[in-house]
PDB file of C-alpha atoms in Angstrom:
ATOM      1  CA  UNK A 372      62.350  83.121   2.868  1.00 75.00           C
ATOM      2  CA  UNK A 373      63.477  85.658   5.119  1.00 82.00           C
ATOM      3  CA  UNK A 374      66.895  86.106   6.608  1.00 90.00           C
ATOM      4  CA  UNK A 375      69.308  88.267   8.705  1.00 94.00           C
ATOM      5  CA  UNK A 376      72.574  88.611   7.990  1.00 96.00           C
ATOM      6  CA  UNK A 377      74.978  90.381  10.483  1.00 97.00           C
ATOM      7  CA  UNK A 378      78.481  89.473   8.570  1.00 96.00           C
ATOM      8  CA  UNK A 379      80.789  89.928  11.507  1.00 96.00           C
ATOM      9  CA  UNK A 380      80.733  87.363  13.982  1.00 95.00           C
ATOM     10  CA  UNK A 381      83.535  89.364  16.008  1.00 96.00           C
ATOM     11  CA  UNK A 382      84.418  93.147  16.285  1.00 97.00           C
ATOM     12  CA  UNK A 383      87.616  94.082  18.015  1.00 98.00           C
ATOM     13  CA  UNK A 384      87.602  98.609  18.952  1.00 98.00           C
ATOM     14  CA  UNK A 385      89.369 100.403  21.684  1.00 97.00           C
ATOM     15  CA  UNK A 386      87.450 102.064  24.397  1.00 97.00           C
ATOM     16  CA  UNK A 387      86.734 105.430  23.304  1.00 97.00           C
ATOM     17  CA  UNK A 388      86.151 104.752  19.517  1.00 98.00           C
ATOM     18  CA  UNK A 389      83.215 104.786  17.646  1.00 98.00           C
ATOM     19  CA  UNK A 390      81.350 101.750  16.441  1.00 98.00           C
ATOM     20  CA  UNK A 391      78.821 100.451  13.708  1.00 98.00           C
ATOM     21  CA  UNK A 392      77.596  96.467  13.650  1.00 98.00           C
ATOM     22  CA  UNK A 393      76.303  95.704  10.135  1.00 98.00           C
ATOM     23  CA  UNK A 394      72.618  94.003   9.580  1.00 98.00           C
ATOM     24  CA  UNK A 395      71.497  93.580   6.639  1.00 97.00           C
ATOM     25  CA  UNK A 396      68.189  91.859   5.785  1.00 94.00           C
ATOM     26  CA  UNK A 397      66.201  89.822   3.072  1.00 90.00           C
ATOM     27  CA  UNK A 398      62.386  90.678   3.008  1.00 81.00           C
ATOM     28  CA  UNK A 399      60.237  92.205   0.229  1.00 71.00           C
ATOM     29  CA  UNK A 400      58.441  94.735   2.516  1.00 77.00           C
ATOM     30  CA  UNK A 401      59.774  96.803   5.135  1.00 76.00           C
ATOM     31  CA  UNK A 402      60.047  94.879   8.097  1.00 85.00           C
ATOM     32  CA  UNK A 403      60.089  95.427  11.806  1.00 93.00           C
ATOM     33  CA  UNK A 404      63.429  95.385  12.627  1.00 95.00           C
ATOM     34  CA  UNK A 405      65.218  95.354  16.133  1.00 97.00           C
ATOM     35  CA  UNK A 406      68.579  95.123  17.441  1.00 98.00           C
ATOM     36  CA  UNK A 407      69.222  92.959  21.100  1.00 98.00           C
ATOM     37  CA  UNK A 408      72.391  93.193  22.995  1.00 98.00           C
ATOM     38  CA  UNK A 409      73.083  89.565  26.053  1.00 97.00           C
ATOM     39  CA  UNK A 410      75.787  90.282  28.372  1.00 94.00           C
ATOM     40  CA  UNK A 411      77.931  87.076  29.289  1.00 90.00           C
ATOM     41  CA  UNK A 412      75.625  84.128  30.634  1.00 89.00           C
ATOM     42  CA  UNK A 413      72.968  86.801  30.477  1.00 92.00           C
ATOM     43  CA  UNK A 414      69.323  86.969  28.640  1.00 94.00           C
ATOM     44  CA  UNK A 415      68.499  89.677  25.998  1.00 97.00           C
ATOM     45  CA  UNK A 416      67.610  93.002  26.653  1.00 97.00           C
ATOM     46  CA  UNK A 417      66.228  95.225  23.798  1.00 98.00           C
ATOM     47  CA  UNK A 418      68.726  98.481  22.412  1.00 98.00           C
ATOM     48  CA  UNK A 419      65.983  99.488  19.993  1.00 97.00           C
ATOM     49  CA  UNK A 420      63.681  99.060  17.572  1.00 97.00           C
ATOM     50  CA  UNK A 421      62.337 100.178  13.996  1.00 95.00           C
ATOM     51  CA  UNK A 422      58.515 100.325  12.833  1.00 90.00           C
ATOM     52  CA  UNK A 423      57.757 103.139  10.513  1.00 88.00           C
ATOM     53  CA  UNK A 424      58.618 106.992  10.371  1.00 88.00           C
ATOM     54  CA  UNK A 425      61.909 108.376  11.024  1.00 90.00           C
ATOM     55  CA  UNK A 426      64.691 105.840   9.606  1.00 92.00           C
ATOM     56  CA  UNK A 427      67.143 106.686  12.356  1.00 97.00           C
ATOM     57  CA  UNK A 428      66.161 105.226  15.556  1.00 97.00           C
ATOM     58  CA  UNK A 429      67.431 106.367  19.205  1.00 97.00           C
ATOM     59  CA  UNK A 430      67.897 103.662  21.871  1.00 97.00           C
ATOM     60  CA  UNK A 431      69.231 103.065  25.210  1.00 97.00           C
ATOM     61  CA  UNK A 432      72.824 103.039  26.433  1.00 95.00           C
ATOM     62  CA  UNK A 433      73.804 105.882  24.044  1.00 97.00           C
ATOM     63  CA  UNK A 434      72.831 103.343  20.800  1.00 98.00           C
ATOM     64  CA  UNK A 435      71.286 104.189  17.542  1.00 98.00           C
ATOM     65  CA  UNK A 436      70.569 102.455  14.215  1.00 98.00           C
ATOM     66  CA  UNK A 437      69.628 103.309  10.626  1.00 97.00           C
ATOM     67  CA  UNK A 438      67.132 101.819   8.431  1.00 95.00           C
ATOM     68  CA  UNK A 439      68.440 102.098   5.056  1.00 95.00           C
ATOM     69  CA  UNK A 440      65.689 100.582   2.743  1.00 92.00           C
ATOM     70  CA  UNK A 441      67.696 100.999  -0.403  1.00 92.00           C
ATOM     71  CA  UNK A 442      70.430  98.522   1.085  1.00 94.00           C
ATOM     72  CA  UNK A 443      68.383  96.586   3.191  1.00 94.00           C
ATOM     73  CA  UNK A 444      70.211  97.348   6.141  1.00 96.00           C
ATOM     74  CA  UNK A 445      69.554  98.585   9.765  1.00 97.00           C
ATOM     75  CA  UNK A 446      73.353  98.900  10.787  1.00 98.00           C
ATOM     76  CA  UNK A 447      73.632  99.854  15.090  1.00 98.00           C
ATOM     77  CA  UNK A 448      76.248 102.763  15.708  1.00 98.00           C
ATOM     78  CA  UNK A 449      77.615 103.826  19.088  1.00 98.00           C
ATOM     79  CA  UNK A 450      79.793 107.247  18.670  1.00 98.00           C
ATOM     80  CA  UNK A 451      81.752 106.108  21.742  1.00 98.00           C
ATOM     81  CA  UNK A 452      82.483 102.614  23.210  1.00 98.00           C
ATOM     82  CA  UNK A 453      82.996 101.898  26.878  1.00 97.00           C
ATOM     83  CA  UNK A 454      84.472  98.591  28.194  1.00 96.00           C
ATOM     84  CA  UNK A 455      80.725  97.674  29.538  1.00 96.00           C
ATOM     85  CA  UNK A 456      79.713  97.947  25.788  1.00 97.00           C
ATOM     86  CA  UNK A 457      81.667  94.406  25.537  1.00 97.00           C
ATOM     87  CA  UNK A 458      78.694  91.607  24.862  1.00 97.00           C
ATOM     88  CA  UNK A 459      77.018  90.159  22.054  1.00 97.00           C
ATOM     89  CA  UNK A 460      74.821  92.244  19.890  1.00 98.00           C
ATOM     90  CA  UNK A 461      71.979  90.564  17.701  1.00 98.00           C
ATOM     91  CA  UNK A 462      69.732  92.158  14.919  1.00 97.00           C
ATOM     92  CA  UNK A 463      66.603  90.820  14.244  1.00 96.00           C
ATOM     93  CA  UNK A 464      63.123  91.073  11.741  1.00 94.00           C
ATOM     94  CA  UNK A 465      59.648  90.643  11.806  1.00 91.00           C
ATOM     95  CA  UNK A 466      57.597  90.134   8.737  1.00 76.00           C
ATOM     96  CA  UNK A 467      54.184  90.311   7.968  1.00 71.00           C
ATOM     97  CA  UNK A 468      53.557  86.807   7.569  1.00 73.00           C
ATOM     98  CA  UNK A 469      55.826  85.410   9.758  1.00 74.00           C
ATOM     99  CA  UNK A 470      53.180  84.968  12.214  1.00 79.00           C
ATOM    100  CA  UNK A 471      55.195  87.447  14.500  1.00 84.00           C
ATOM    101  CA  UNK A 472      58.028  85.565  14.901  1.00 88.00           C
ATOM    102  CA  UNK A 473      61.557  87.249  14.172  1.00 93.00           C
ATOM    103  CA  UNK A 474      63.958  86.328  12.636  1.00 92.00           C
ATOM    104  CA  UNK A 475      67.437  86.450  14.151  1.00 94.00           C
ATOM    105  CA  UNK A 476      70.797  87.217  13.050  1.00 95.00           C
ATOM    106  CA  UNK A 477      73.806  85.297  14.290  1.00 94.00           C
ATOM    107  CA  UNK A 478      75.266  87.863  16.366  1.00 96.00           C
ATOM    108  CA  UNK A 479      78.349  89.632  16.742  1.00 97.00           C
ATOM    109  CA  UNK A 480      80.157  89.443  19.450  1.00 97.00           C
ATOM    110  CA  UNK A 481      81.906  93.226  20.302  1.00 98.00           C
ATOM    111  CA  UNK A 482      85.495  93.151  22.155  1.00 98.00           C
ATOM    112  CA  UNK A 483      86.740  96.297  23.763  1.00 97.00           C
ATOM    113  CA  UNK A 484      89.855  96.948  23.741  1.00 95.00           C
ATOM    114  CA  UNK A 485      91.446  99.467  26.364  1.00 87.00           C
TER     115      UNK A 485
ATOM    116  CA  UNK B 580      58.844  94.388  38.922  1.00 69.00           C
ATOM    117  CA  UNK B 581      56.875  92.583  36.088  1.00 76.00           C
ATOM    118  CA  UNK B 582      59.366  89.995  34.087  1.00 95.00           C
ATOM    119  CA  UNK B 583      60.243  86.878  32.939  1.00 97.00           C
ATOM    120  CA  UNK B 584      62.114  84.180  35.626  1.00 97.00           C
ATOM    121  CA  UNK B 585      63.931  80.658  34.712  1.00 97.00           C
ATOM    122  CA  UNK B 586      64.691  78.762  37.035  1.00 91.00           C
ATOM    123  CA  UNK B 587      67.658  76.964  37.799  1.00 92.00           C
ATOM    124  CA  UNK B 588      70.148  79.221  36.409  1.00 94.00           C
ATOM    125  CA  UNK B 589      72.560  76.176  36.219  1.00 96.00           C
ATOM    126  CA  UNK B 590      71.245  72.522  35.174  1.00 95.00           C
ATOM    127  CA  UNK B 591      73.347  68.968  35.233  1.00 95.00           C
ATOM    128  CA  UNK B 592      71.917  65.870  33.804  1.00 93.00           C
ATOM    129  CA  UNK B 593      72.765  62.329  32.846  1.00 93.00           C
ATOM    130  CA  UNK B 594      72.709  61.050  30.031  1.00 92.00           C
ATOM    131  CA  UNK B 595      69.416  59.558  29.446  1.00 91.00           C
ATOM    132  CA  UNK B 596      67.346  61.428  32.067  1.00 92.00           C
ATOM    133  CA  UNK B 597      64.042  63.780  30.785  1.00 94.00           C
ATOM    134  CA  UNK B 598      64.650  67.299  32.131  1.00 95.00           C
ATOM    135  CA  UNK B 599      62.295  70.365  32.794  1.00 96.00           C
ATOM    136  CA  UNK B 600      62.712  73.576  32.710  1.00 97.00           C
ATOM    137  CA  UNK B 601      60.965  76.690  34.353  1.00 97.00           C
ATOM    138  CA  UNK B 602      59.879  79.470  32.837  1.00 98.00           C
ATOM    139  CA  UNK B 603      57.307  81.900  34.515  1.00 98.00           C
ATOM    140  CA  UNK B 604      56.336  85.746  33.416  1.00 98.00           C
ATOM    141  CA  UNK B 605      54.127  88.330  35.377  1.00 97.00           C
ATOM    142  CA  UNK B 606      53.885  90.459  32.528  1.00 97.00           C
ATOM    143  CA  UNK B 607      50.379  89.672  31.572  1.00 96.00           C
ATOM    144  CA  UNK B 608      51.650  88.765  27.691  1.00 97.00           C
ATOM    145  CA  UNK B 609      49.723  85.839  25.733  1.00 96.00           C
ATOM    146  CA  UNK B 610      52.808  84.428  23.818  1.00 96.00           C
ATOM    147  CA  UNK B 611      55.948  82.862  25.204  1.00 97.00           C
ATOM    148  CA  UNK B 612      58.390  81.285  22.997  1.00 97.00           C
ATOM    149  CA  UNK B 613      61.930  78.956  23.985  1.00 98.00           C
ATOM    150  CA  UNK B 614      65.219  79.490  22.196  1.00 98.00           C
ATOM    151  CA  UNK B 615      67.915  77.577  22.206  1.00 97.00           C
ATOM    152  CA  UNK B 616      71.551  79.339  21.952  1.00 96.00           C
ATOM    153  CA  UNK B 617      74.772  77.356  20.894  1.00 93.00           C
ATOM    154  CA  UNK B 618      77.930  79.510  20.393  1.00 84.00           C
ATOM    155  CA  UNK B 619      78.251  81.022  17.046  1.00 77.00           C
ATOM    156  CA  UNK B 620      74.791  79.981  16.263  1.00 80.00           C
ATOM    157  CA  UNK B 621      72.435  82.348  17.251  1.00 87.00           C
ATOM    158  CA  UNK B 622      68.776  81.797  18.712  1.00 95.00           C
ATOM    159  CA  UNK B 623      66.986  78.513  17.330  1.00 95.00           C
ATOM    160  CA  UNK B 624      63.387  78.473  18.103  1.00 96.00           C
ATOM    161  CA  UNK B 625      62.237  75.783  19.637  1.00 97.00           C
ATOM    162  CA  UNK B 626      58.159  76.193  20.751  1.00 97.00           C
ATOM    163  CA  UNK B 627      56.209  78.833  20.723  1.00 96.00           C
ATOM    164  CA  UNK B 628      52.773  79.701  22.582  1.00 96.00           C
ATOM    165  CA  UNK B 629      50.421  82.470  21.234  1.00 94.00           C
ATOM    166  CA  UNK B 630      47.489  81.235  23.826  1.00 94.00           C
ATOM    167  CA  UNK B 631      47.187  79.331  26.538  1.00 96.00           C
ATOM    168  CA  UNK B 632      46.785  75.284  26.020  1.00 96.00           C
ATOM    169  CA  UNK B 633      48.130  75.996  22.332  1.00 96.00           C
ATOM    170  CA  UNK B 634      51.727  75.849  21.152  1.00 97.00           C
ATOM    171  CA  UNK B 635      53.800  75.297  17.862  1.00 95.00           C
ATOM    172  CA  UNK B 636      56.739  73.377  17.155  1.00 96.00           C
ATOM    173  CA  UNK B 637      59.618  75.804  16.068  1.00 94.00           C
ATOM    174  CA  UNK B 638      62.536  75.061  13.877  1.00 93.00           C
ATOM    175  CA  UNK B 639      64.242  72.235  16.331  1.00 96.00           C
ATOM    176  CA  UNK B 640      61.365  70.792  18.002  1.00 97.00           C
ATOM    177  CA  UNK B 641      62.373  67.204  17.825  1.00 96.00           C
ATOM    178  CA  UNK B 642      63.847  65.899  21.390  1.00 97.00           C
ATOM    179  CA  UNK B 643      61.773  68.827  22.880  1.00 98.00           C
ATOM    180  CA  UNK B 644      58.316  69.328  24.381  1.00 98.00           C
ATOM    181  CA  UNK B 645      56.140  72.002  26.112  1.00 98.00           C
ATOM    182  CA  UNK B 646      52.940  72.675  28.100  1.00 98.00           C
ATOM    183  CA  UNK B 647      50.768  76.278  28.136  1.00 98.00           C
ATOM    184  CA  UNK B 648      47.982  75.089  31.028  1.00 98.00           C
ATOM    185  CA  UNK B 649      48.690  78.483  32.176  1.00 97.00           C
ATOM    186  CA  UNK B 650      49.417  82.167  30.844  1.00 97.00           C
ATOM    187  CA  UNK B 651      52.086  82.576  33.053  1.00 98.00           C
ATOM    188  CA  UNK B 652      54.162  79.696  32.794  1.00 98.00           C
ATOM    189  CA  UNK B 653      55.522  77.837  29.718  1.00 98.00           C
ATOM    190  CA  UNK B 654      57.895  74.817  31.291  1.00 98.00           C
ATOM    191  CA  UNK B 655      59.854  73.245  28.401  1.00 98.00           C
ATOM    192  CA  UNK B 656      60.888  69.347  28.868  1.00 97.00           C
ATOM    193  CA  UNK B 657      64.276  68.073  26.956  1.00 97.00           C
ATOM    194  CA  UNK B 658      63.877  64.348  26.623  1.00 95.00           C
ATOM    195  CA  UNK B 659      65.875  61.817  26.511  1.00 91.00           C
ATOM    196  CA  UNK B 660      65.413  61.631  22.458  1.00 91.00           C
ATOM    197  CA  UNK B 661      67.250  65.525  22.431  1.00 92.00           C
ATOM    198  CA  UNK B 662      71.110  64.291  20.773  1.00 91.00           C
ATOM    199  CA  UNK B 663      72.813  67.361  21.852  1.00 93.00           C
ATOM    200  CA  UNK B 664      70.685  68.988  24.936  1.00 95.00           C
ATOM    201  CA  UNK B 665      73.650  70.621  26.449  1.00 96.00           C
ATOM    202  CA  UNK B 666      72.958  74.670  25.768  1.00 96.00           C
ATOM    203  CA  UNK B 667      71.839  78.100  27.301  1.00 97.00           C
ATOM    204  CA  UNK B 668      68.088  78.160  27.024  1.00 98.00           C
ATOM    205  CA  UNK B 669      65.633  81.352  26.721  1.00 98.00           C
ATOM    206  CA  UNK B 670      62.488  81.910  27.416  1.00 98.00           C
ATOM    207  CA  UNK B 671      60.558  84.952  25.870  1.00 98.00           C
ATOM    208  CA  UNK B 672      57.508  86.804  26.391  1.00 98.00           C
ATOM    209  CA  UNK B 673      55.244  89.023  23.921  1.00 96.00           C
ATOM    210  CA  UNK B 674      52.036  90.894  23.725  1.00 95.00           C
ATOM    211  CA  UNK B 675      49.689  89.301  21.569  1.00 89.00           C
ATOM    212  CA  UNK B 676      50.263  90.158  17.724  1.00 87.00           C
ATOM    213  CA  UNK B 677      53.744  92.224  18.671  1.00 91.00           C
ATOM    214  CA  UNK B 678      57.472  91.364  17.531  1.00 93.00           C
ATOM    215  CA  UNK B 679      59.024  92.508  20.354  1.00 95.00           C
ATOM    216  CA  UNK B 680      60.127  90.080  22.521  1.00 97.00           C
ATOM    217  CA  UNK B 681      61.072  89.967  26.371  1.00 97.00           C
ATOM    218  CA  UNK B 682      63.547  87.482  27.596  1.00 98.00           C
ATOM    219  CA  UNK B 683      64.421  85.954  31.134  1.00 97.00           C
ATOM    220  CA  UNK B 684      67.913  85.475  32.454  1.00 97.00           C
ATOM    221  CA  UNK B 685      67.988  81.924  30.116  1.00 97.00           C
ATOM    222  CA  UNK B 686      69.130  78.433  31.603  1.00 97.00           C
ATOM    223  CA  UNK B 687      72.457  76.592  31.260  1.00 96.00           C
ATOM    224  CA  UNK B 688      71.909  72.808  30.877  1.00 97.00           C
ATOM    225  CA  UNK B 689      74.850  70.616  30.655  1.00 96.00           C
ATOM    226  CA  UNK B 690      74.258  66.727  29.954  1.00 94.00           C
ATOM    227  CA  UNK B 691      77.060  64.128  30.317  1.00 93.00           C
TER     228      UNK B 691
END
C-alpha cells in the first residue's frame, strides 16, 4: 500500500533562515505528489504540486520542492522564513489506482523563531 | 469568488445528539470528499463523492453519514454511534479524475 512519510512532526528555525520539510513516499510509479500548508483553525491551501517534467517545482509564497525519484522524496524548501511562514505543512500522493484519492502525510508543524 | 463554504465555523453538541454539517462549493467540481483532522494525526478520510447521488465510505466511515442530492453541496451527519466526534472537519472539492484537492475553511465540532 501506499504511504507518506513526513518524519518531523515539529520544526523549530529563526526568521530569516532557510528551511527544507522532508517527504518521503512509498509507491512503485511516480506519483502525483503535492505539498499543502493550514494556518491555525484554518483549511488547506495548495503551495505546489508535481506531475511530470521538471523535478523541481516553483510554488507560491516563495516555496519550492524537489522530486527526487531515486529517494522517493519530494522534500519543500523555503530559502528564507518569515514569522507568517509559522503553520502546518502537509505532503501528499496520488497514485494511479488510488481512484484519485491522496494520500496524506502527517504533517509538520513549522515554528518560527524570531 | 468560486470556493468551498462550511458552515458553522464553531459547533457544540451533547452527548447523544445527531449533528450536520454544511458543506457547499460553487466551483462547478464533481467530487467532494470530508476529512477529519485530530492533532498529530493528519487528514482521515471519511466519505467521498465522485458524482452526484453516489458516495464511498472512506477509511473512518463508521458513526458517519453523507448525502450528494446535489453537485454543490455534500452535508456530512455525525451520529450519535460516532465515539469520539469532537474534531476540525474539512470539506474538499475536485475536478473529476484530478488529485488536487480544494478545501473550505473546515468545522470545529466539540461534543460533551
Amino acid at each position: 500500500a501506499q504511504s507518506v512519510t513526513q518524519p518531523d512532526i515539529h520544526i523549530t528555525v529563526s526568521e530569516g533562515a532557510s528551511l527544507e520539510l522532508r517527504c518521503n513516499y512509498s509507491y512503485g510509479a511516480t506519483p502525483y505528489l503535492f505539498w499543502y500548508v493550514q494556518s491555525p483553525g484554518q483549511g488547506l491551501q495548495l503551495l505546489l504540486k508535481y506531475f511530470s517534467g521538471d523535478t523541481l517545482v516553483q510554488g507560491i509564497k516563495g516555496f519550492e520542492a524537489e522530486f527526487k525519484r531515486s529517494q522517493s522524496s519530494f522534500n519543500l524548501r523555503k530559502p528564507s522564513v518569515h514569522w507568517s511562514d509559522a503553520a502546518e505543512y502537509f505532503c501528499a500522493v496520488g497514485a494511479s489506482d488510488s481512484n484519485y484519492q491522496l494520500i496524506w502525510g502527517a504533517g509538520t508543524k513549522l515554528i518560527i523563531k524570531p | 469568488d468560486g470556493g468551498i463554504t462550511q458552515s458553522p465555523k464553531y459547533l457544540f453538541r451533547k452527548e447523544g445528539q445527531n449533528v450536520t454539517l454544511s458543506c457547499e462549493q460553487n466551483l462547478n467540481h464533481d467530487a467532494m470528499y470530508w476529512y477529519r483532522q485530530d492533532p498529530g494525526q493528519g487528514l482521515r478520510l471519511i466519505y467521498y463523492s465522485q458524482i452526484v447521488n453516489d458516495f464511498q465510505k472512506g477509511d473512518i466511515a463508521e458513526g458517519y453519514s453523507v448525502s450528494r442530492e446535489k453537485k454543490e453541496s455534500f452535508p456530512l451527519t455525525v451520529t450519535s454511534a460516532q465515539k469520539n466526534p469532537t474534531a476540525f472537519y474539512l470539506c474538499a472539492s475536485s475536478r473529476q479524475m484530478d488529485y488536487e484537492q480544494y478545501f473550505g475553511p473546515g468545522t470545529r465540532l466539540t461534543v460533551t
